XYZ file of C-alpha atoms in Angstrom:
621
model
C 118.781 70.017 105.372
C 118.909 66.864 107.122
C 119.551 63.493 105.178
C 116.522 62.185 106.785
C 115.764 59.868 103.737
C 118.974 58.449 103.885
C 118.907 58.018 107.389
C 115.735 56.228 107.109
C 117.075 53.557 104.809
C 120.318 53.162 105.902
C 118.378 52.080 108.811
C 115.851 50.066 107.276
C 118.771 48.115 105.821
C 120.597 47.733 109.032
C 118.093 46.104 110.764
C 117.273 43.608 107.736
C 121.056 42.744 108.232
C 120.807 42.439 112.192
C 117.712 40.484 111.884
C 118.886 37.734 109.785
C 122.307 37.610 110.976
C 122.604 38.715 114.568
C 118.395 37.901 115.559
C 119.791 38.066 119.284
C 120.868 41.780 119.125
C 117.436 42.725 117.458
C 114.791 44.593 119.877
C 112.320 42.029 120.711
C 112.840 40.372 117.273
C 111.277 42.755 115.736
C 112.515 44.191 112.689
C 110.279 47.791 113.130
C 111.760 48.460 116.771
C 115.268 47.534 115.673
C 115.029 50.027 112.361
C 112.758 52.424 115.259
C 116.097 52.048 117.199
C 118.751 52.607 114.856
C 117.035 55.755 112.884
C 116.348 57.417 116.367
C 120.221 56.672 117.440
C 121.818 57.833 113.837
C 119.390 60.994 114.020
C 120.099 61.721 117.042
C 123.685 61.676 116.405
C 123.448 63.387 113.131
C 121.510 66.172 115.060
C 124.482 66.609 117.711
C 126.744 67.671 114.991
C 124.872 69.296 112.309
C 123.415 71.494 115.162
C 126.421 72.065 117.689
C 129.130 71.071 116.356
C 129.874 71.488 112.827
C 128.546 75.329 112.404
C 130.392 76.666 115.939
C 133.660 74.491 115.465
C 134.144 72.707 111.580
C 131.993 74.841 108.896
C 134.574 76.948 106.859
C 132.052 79.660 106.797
C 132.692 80.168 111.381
C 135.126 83.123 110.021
C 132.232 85.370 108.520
C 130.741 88.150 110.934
C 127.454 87.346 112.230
C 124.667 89.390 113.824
C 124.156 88.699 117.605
C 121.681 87.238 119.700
C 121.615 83.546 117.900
C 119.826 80.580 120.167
C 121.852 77.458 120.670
C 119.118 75.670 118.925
C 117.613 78.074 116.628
C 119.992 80.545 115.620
C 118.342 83.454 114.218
C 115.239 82.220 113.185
C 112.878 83.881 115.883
C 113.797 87.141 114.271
C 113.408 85.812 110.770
C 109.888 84.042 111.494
C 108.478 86.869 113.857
C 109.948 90.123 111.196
C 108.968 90.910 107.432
C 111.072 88.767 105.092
C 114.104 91.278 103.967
C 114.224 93.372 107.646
C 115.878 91.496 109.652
C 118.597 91.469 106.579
C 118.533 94.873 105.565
C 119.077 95.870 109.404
C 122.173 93.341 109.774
C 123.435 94.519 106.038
C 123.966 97.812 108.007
C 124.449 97.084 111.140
C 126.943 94.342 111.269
C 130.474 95.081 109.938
C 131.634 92.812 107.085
C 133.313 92.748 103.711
C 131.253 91.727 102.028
C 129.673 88.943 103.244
C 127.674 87.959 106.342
C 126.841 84.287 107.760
C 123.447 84.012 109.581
C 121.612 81.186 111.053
C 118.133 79.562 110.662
C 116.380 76.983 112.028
C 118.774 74.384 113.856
C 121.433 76.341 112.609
C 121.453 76.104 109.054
C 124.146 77.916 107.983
C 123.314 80.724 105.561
C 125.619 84.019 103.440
C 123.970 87.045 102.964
C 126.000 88.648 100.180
C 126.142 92.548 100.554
C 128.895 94.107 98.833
C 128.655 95.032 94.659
C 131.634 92.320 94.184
C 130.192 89.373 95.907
C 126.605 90.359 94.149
C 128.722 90.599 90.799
C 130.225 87.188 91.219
C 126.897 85.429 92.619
C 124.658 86.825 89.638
C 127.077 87.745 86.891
C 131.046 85.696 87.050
C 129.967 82.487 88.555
C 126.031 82.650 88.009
C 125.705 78.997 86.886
C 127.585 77.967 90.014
C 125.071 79.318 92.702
C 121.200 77.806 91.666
C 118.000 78.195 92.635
C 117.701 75.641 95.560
C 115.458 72.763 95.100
C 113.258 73.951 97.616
C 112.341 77.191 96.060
C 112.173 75.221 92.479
C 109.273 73.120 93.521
C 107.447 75.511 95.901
C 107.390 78.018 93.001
C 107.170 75.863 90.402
C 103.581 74.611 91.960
C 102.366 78.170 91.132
C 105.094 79.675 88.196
C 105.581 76.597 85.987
C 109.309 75.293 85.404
C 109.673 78.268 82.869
C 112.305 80.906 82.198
C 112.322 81.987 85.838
C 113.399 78.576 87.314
C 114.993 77.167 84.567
C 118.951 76.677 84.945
C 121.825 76.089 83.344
C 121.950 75.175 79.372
C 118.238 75.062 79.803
C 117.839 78.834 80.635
C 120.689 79.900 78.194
C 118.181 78.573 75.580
C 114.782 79.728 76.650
C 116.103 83.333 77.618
C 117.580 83.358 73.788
C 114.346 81.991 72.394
C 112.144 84.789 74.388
C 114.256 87.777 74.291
C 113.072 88.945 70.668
C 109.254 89.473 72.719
C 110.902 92.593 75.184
C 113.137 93.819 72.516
C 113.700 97.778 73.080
C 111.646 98.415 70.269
C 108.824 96.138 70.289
C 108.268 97.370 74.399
C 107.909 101.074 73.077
C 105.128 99.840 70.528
C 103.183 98.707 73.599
C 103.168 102.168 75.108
C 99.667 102.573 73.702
C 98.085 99.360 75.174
C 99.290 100.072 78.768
C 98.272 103.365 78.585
C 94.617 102.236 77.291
C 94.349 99.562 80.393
C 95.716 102.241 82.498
C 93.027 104.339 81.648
C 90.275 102.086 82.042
C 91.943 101.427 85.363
C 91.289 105.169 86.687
C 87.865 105.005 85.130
C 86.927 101.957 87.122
C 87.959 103.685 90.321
C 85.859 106.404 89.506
C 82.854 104.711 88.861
C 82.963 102.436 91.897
C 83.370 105.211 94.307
C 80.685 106.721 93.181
C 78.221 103.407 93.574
C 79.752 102.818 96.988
C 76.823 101.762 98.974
C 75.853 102.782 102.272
C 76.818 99.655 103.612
C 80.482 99.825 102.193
C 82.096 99.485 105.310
C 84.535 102.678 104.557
C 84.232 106.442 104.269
C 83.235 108.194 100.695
C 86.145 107.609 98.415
C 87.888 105.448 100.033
C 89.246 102.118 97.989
C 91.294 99.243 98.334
C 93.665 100.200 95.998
C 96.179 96.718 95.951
C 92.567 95.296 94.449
C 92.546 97.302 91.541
C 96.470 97.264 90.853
C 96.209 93.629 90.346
C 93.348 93.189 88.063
C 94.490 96.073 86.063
C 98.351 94.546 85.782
C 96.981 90.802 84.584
C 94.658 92.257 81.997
C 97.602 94.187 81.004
C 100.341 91.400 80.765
C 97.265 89.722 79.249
C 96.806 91.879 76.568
C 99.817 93.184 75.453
C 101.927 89.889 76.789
C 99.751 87.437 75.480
C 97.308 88.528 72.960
C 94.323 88.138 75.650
C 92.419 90.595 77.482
C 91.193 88.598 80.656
C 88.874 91.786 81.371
C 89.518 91.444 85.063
C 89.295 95.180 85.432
C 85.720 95.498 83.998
C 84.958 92.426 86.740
C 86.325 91.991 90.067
C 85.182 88.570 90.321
C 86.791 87.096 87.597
C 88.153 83.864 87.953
C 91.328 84.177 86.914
C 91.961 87.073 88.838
C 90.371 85.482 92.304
C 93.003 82.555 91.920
C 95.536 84.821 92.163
C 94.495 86.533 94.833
C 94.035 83.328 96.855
C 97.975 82.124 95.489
C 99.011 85.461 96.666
C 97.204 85.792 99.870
C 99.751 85.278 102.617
C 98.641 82.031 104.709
C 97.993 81.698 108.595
C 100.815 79.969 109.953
C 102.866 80.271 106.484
C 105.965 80.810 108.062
C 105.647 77.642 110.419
C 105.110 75.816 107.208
C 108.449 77.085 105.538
C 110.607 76.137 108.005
C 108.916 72.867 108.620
C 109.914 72.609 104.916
C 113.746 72.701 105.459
C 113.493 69.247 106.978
C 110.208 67.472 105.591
C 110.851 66.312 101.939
C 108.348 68.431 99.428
C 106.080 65.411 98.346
C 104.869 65.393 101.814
C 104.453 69.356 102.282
C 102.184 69.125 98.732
C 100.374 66.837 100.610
C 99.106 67.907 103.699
C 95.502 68.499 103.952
C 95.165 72.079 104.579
C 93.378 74.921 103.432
C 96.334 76.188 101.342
C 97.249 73.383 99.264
C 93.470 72.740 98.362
C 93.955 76.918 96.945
C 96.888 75.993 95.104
C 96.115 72.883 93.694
C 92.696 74.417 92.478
C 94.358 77.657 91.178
C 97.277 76.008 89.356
C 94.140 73.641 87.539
C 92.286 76.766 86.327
C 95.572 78.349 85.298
C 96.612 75.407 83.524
C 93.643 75.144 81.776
C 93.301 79.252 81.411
C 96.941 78.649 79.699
C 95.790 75.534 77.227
C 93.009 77.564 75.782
C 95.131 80.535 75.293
C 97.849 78.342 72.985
C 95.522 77.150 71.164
C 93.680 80.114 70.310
C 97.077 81.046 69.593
C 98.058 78.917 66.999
C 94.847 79.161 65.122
C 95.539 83.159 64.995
C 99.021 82.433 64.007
C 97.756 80.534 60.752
C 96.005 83.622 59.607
C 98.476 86.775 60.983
C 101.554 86.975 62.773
C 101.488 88.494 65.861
C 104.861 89.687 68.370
C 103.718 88.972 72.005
C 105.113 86.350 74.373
C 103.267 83.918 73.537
C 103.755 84.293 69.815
C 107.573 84.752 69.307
C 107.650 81.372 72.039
C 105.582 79.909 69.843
C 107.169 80.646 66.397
C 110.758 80.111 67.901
C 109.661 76.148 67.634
C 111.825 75.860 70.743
C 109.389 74.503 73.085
C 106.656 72.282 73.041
C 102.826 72.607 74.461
C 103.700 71.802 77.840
C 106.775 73.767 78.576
C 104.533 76.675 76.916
C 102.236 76.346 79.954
C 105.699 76.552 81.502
C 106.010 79.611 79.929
C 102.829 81.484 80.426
C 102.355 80.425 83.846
C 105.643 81.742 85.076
C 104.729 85.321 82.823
C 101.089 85.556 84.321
C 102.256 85.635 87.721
C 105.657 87.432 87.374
C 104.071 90.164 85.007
C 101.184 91.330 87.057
C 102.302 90.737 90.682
C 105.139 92.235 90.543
C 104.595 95.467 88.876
C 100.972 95.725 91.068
C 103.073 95.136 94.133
C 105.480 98.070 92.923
C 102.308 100.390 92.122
C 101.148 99.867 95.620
C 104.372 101.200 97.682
C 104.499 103.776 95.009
C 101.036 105.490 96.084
C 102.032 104.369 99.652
C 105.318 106.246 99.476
C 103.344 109.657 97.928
C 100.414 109.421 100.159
C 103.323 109.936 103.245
C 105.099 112.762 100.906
C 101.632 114.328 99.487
C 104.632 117.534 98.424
C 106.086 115.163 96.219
C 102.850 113.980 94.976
C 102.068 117.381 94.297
C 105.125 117.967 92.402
C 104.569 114.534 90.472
C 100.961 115.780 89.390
C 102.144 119.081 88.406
C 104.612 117.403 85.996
C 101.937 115.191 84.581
C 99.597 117.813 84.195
C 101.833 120.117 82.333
C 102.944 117.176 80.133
C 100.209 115.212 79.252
C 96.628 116.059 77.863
C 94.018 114.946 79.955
C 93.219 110.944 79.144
C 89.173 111.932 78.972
C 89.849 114.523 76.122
C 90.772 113.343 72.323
C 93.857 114.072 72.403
C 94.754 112.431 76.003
C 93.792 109.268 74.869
C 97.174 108.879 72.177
C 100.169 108.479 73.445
C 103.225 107.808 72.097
C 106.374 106.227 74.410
C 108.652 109.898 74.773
C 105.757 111.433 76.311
C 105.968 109.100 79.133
C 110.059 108.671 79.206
C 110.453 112.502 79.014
C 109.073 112.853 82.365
C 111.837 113.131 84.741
C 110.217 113.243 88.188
C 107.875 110.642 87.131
C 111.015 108.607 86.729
C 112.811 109.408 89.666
C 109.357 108.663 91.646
C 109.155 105.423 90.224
C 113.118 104.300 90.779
C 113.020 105.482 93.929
C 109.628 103.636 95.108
C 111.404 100.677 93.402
C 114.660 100.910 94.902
C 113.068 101.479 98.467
C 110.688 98.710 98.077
C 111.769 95.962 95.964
C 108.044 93.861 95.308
C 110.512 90.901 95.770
C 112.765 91.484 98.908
C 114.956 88.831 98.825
C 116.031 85.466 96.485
C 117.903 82.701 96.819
C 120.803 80.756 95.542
C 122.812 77.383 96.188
C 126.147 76.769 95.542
C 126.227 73.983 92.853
C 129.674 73.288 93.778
C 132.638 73.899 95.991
C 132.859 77.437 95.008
C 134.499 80.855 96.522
C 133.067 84.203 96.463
C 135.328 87.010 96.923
C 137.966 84.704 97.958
C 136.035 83.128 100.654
C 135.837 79.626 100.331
C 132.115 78.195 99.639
C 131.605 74.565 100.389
C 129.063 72.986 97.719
C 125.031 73.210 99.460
C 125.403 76.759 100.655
C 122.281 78.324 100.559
C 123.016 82.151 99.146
C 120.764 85.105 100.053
C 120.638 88.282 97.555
C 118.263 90.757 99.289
C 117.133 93.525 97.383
C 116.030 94.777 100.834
C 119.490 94.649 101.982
C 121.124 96.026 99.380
C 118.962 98.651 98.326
C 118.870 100.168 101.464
C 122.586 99.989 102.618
C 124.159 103.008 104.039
C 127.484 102.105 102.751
C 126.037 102.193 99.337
C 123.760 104.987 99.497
C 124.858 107.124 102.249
C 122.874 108.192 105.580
C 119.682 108.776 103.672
C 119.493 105.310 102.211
C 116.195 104.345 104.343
C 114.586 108.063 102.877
C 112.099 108.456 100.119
C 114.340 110.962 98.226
C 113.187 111.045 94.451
C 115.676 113.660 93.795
C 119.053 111.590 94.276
C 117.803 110.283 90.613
C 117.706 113.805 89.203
C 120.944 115.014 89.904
C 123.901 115.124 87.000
C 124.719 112.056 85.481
C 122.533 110.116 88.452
C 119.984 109.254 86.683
C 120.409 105.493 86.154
C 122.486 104.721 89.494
C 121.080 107.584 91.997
C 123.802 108.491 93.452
C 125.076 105.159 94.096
C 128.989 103.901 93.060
C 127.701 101.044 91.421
C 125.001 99.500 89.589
C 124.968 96.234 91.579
C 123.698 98.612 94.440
C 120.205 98.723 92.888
C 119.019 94.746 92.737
C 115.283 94.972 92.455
C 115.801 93.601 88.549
C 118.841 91.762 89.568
C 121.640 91.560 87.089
C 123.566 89.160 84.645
C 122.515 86.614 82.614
C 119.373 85.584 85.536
C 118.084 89.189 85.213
C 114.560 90.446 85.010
C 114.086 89.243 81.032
C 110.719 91.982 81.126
C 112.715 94.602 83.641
C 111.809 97.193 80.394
C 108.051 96.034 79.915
C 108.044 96.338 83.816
C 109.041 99.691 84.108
C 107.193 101.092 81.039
C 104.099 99.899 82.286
C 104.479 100.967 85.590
C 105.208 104.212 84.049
C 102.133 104.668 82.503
C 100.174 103.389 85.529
C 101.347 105.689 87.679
C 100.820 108.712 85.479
C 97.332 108.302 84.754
C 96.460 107.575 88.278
C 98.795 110.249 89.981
C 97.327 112.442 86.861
C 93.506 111.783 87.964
C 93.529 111.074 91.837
C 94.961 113.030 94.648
C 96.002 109.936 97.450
C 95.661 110.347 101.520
C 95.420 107.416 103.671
C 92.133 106.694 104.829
C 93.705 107.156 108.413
C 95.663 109.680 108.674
C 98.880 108.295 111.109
C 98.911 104.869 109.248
C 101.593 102.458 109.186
C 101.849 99.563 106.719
C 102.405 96.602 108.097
C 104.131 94.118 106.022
C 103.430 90.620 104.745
C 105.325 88.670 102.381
C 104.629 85.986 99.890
C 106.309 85.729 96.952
C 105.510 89.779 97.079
C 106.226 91.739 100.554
C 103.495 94.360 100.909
C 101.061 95.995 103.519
C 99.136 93.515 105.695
C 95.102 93.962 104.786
C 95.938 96.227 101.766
C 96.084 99.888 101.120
C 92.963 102.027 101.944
C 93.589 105.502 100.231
C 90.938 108.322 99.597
C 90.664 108.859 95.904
C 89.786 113.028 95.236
C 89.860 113.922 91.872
C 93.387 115.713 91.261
C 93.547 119.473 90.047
C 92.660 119.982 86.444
C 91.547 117.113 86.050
C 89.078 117.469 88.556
C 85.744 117.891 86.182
C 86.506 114.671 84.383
C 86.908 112.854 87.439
C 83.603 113.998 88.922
C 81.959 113.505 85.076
C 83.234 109.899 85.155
C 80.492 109.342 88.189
C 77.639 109.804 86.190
C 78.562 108.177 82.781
C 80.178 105.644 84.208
C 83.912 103.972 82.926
C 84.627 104.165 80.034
C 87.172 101.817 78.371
C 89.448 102.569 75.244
C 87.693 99.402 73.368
C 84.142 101.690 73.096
C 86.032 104.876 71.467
C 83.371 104.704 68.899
C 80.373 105.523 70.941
C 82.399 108.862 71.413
C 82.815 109.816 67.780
C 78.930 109.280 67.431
C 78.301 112.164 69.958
C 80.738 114.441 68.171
C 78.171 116.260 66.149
C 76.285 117.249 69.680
C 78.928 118.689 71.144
C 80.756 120.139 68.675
C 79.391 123.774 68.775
C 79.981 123.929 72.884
C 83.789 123.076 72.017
C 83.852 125.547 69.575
C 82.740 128.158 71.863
C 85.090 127.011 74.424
C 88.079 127.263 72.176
C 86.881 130.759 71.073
C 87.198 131.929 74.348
C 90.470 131.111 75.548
C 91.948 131.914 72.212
C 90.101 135.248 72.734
C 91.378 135.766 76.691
C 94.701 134.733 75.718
C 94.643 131.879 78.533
C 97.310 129.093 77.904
C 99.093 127.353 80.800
C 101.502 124.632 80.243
C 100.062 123.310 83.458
C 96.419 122.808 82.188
C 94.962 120.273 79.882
C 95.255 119.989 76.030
C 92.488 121.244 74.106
C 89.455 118.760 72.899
C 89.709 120.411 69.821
C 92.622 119.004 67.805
C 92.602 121.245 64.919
C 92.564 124.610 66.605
C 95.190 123.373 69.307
C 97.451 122.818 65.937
C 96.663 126.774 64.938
C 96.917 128.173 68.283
C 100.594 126.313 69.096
C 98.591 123.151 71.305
C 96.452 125.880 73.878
C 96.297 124.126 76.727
C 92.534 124.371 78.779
C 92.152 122.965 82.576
C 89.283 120.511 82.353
C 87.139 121.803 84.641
C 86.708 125.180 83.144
C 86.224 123.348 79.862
C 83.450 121.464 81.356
C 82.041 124.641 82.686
C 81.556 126.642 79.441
C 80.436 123.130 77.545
C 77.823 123.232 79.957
C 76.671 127.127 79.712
C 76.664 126.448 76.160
C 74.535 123.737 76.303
C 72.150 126.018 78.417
């Protein structure tokens, strides 16, 4: 980055000095020509070799490999600003021989390391962590929309808020909330249901057909809400909920956004904030409503705490005493945003990824199904955490999606100070890439299938927490170290859950069938306009998913109105029951039986929905 504020007044000061004591070698007399004169010269000649000269013939870093094709001017920036963020890495990451490291260039050739190799990652994130920062750059753009929390903290300062936090995604305490993401999951599928079936005719799309990125986010901020925070935002129930459309404008990649960033390598922040456009006015209005959104919630907060004590984020923050009301905005903001995005992001590649592999999304329901009792039936809507983790495909789906396509696909770093990694000499201002992208899908590290959706390299012996893979700094979507995802276990548990309710109710095609995502990042990278999917109900579970468009969704909070229609239906359940038990017909691969007392007798008979619904409704007749 140039020193353009230095420049500016080392050359105001200059021309004060030629002025008053050399007025005959001043432009004119005039003070603004002369300073005009001498910031134009210095710049000019600070340009020469900070462009030319010092990356081709003085930087220490000349010695790295380097892709081809680099402008004189530019370096490799057209790629970079025309490509996804994270391709043109991941392609070099494989395609350009190195040890470890590779030196790329950006606009007017700022020098830049993409670190490949499990060693150099180890030493970036791990050995020498508090030697390579987040740059400033990324620490206020973020920080406009996160909050100087846990995320961008560094140093002493994140040593203590990671140790003040950690108690709030404890092992443990994550498991307990099995039940919550599993309720919001449900209501999630419910709501799908229910607005396909009130699709109007001037929806635009064919029968069925949903954005599903839309529904993924409200669903993943209600839950992060709710089990994160003590607060159901109820974004699912309402699409236009404020909260929820602020985020979607924050996360909404801007026209020309890319322009913008690398006008930011040279233009001081202050001035980018500043800028009259469209996007600021979003972000300045969003980060108000959060802000205020995250006031109310601490103080609602604190009066709850008086009475009972409660074990979510924003409680064990809270009762740590470690922070006070403004770096708990901090706090929530940077949780709001990095525990819904992320994990909706994740979702969305995931029912990409099976709507191009529909075998392995057969195989995925066919697990669910034989595992779990159908969410509309009594005994479907408890779950406890093994039920979930004891799912094996449904895990190697899921660290698969995530390993292919990372929501985040790429980070930052600076080095602090004059630093080495692996032995290579580091000079202090280095900006550091770490690209899940890159990393994630190296052939070196995970052989010639590396850019293949192959669930089953995460089922095979003693695989299933690296893959296949030599090393666990070959899977970087959580990072690793002390700067780790803290929530990489919330994360992963609730995606779990997400992903088995929906995979358990829906069967997923594109609503064209050759489509191609095309990608767009943001602080997530994922397909341009969204993901339009048909939604058809999914096997057994069928009948519940076509009963769901008359009665409309029904969410875990209104359990009760359920008990009160026990009595009605009780003797159609009964008769149900009595026939299976009588034909003998249990299938591990059908749903659990409404009837919780007889499935206890019988050894847990198993009945598909949709005959269940069938004989409820003869009896009825």
């Amino acid at each position: 980055m140039p020193p353009t504020q230095k420049m500016v007044a080392v050359s105001a000061l200059t021309a004060y000095l030629v002025t008053h004591f050399q007025p005959e070698m001043t432009i004119r007399g005039s003070f603004i020509l002369t300073s005009l004169a001498i910031f134009s010269g210095a710049f000019l000649g600070w340009a020469v070799w900070a462009v030319l000269i010092y990356p081709h013939m003085f930087s220490p870093l000349r010695d790295l490999p380097s892709p081809p094709n680099a402008t004189l001017f530019m370096g490799h920036s057209a790629r970079i600003s025309k490509e996804p963020t994270g391709i043109p890495m991941r392609d070099w990451a494989n395609e350009v021989p190195n040890n470890g490291l590779i030196r790329y260039l950006h606009w007017l050739n700022n020098e830049r390391v993409l670190v490949t190799s499990p060693k150099a990652i180890a030493e970036v994130l791990v050995t020498k962590n508090y030697e390579f920062i987040k740059p400033k750059l990324v620490r206020e753009g973020l920080g406009r929309i996160l909050g100087v929390g846990i995320l961008l903290a560094e140093g002493d300062e994140h040593k203590r808020q990671r140790k003040a936090l950690s108690p709030a995604f404890a092992f443990r305490h994550v498991k307990d909330l099995y039940q919550t993401f599993w309720d919001k999951s449900n209501e999630l599928v419910e709501r799908i249901s229910y607005d396909i079936a009130h699709q109007g005719a001037d929806y635009g799309h064919a029968q069925n057909v949903v954005e599903v990125g839309e529904y993924t986010s409200r669903a993943t901020l209600d839950i992060i809400g709710t089990a994160g925070l003590g607060q159901d935002f109820g974004s699912i129930a309402d699409p236009n909920n404020t909260l929820s459309q602020h985020y979607k404008a924050i996360f909404q990649p801007a026209r020309g956004q890319r322009y913008l960033q690398m006008a930011g390598i040279i233009l001081p922040g202050w001035f980018m904030r500043n800028i009259p456009l469209k996007r600021n006015y979003e972000i300045m209005a969003a980060r108000k409503y959060i802000r205020q959104t995250c006031e109310k919630l601490i103080q609602d907060k604190r009066a709850k705490l008086k009475k009972s004590r409660d074990f979510d984020i924003l409680s064990v923050a809270m009762e740590s005493g470690g922070f006070n009301d403004e770096e708990l905005i901090n706090q929530l903001m940077t949780f709001l945003v990095a525990g819904h995005e992320t994990t909706s992001t994740a979702m969305l590649w995931a029912i990409y990824l099976l709507c191009k592999n529909p075998s392995i999304q057969t195989r995925l329901r066919e697990e669910i199904h034989a595992n779990l009792p159908s969410p509309r039936t009594k005994a479907g809507r408890k779950i406890a955490s093994h039920q979930i983790d004891n799912l094996p495909y449904l895990n190697a789906v899921l660290q698969e999606t995530l390993r292919l396509w990372a929501p985040v696909s790429l980070t930052m770093r600076v080095a602090a100070q004059d630093s080495t990694i692996i032995d290579h000499p580091i000079p202090k201002g280095t900006l550091i890439i770490i690209a899940p992208w890159a990393t994630n899908n190296s052939y070196e590290l995970w052989g010639d299938s590396a850019l293949t959706f192959d669930p089953e390299r995460w089922l095979k012996e003693g695989q299933t927490n690296k893959g296949g893979a030599d090393s666990n700094y070959s899977f970087l979507t959580f990072l690793h170290g002390p700067r780790s995802c803290i929530g990489m276990g919330f994360a992963k548990s609730e995606f779990s859950c997400l992903m088995a309710a929906f995979m358990g109710r829906f069967k997923c095609e594109f609503e064209k069938e050759d489509y191609e995502a095309e990608i767009v990042g943001g602080i997530t990278s994922k397909p341009k306009g969204g993901l339009w999917k048909k939604n058809k109900p999914g096997g057994a579970n069928r009948a519940a998913a076509q009963k769901a468009t008359a009665e409309g969704p029904t969410p875990r909070v209104d359990r009760g109105a359920v008990k009160k229609k026990k009595g009605k239906k009780e003797k159609a359940k009964a008769k149900a029951n009595a026939k299976v038990k009588a034909n003998g017909r249990t299938s591990q691969s059908t749903q659990l039986s409404k009837d919780a007392a007889l499935a206890e007798e019988v050894g847990k008979i198993e009945v598909a929905d949709e005959q269940g619904a069938r004989i409820e409704q003869e009896s009825k007749g």
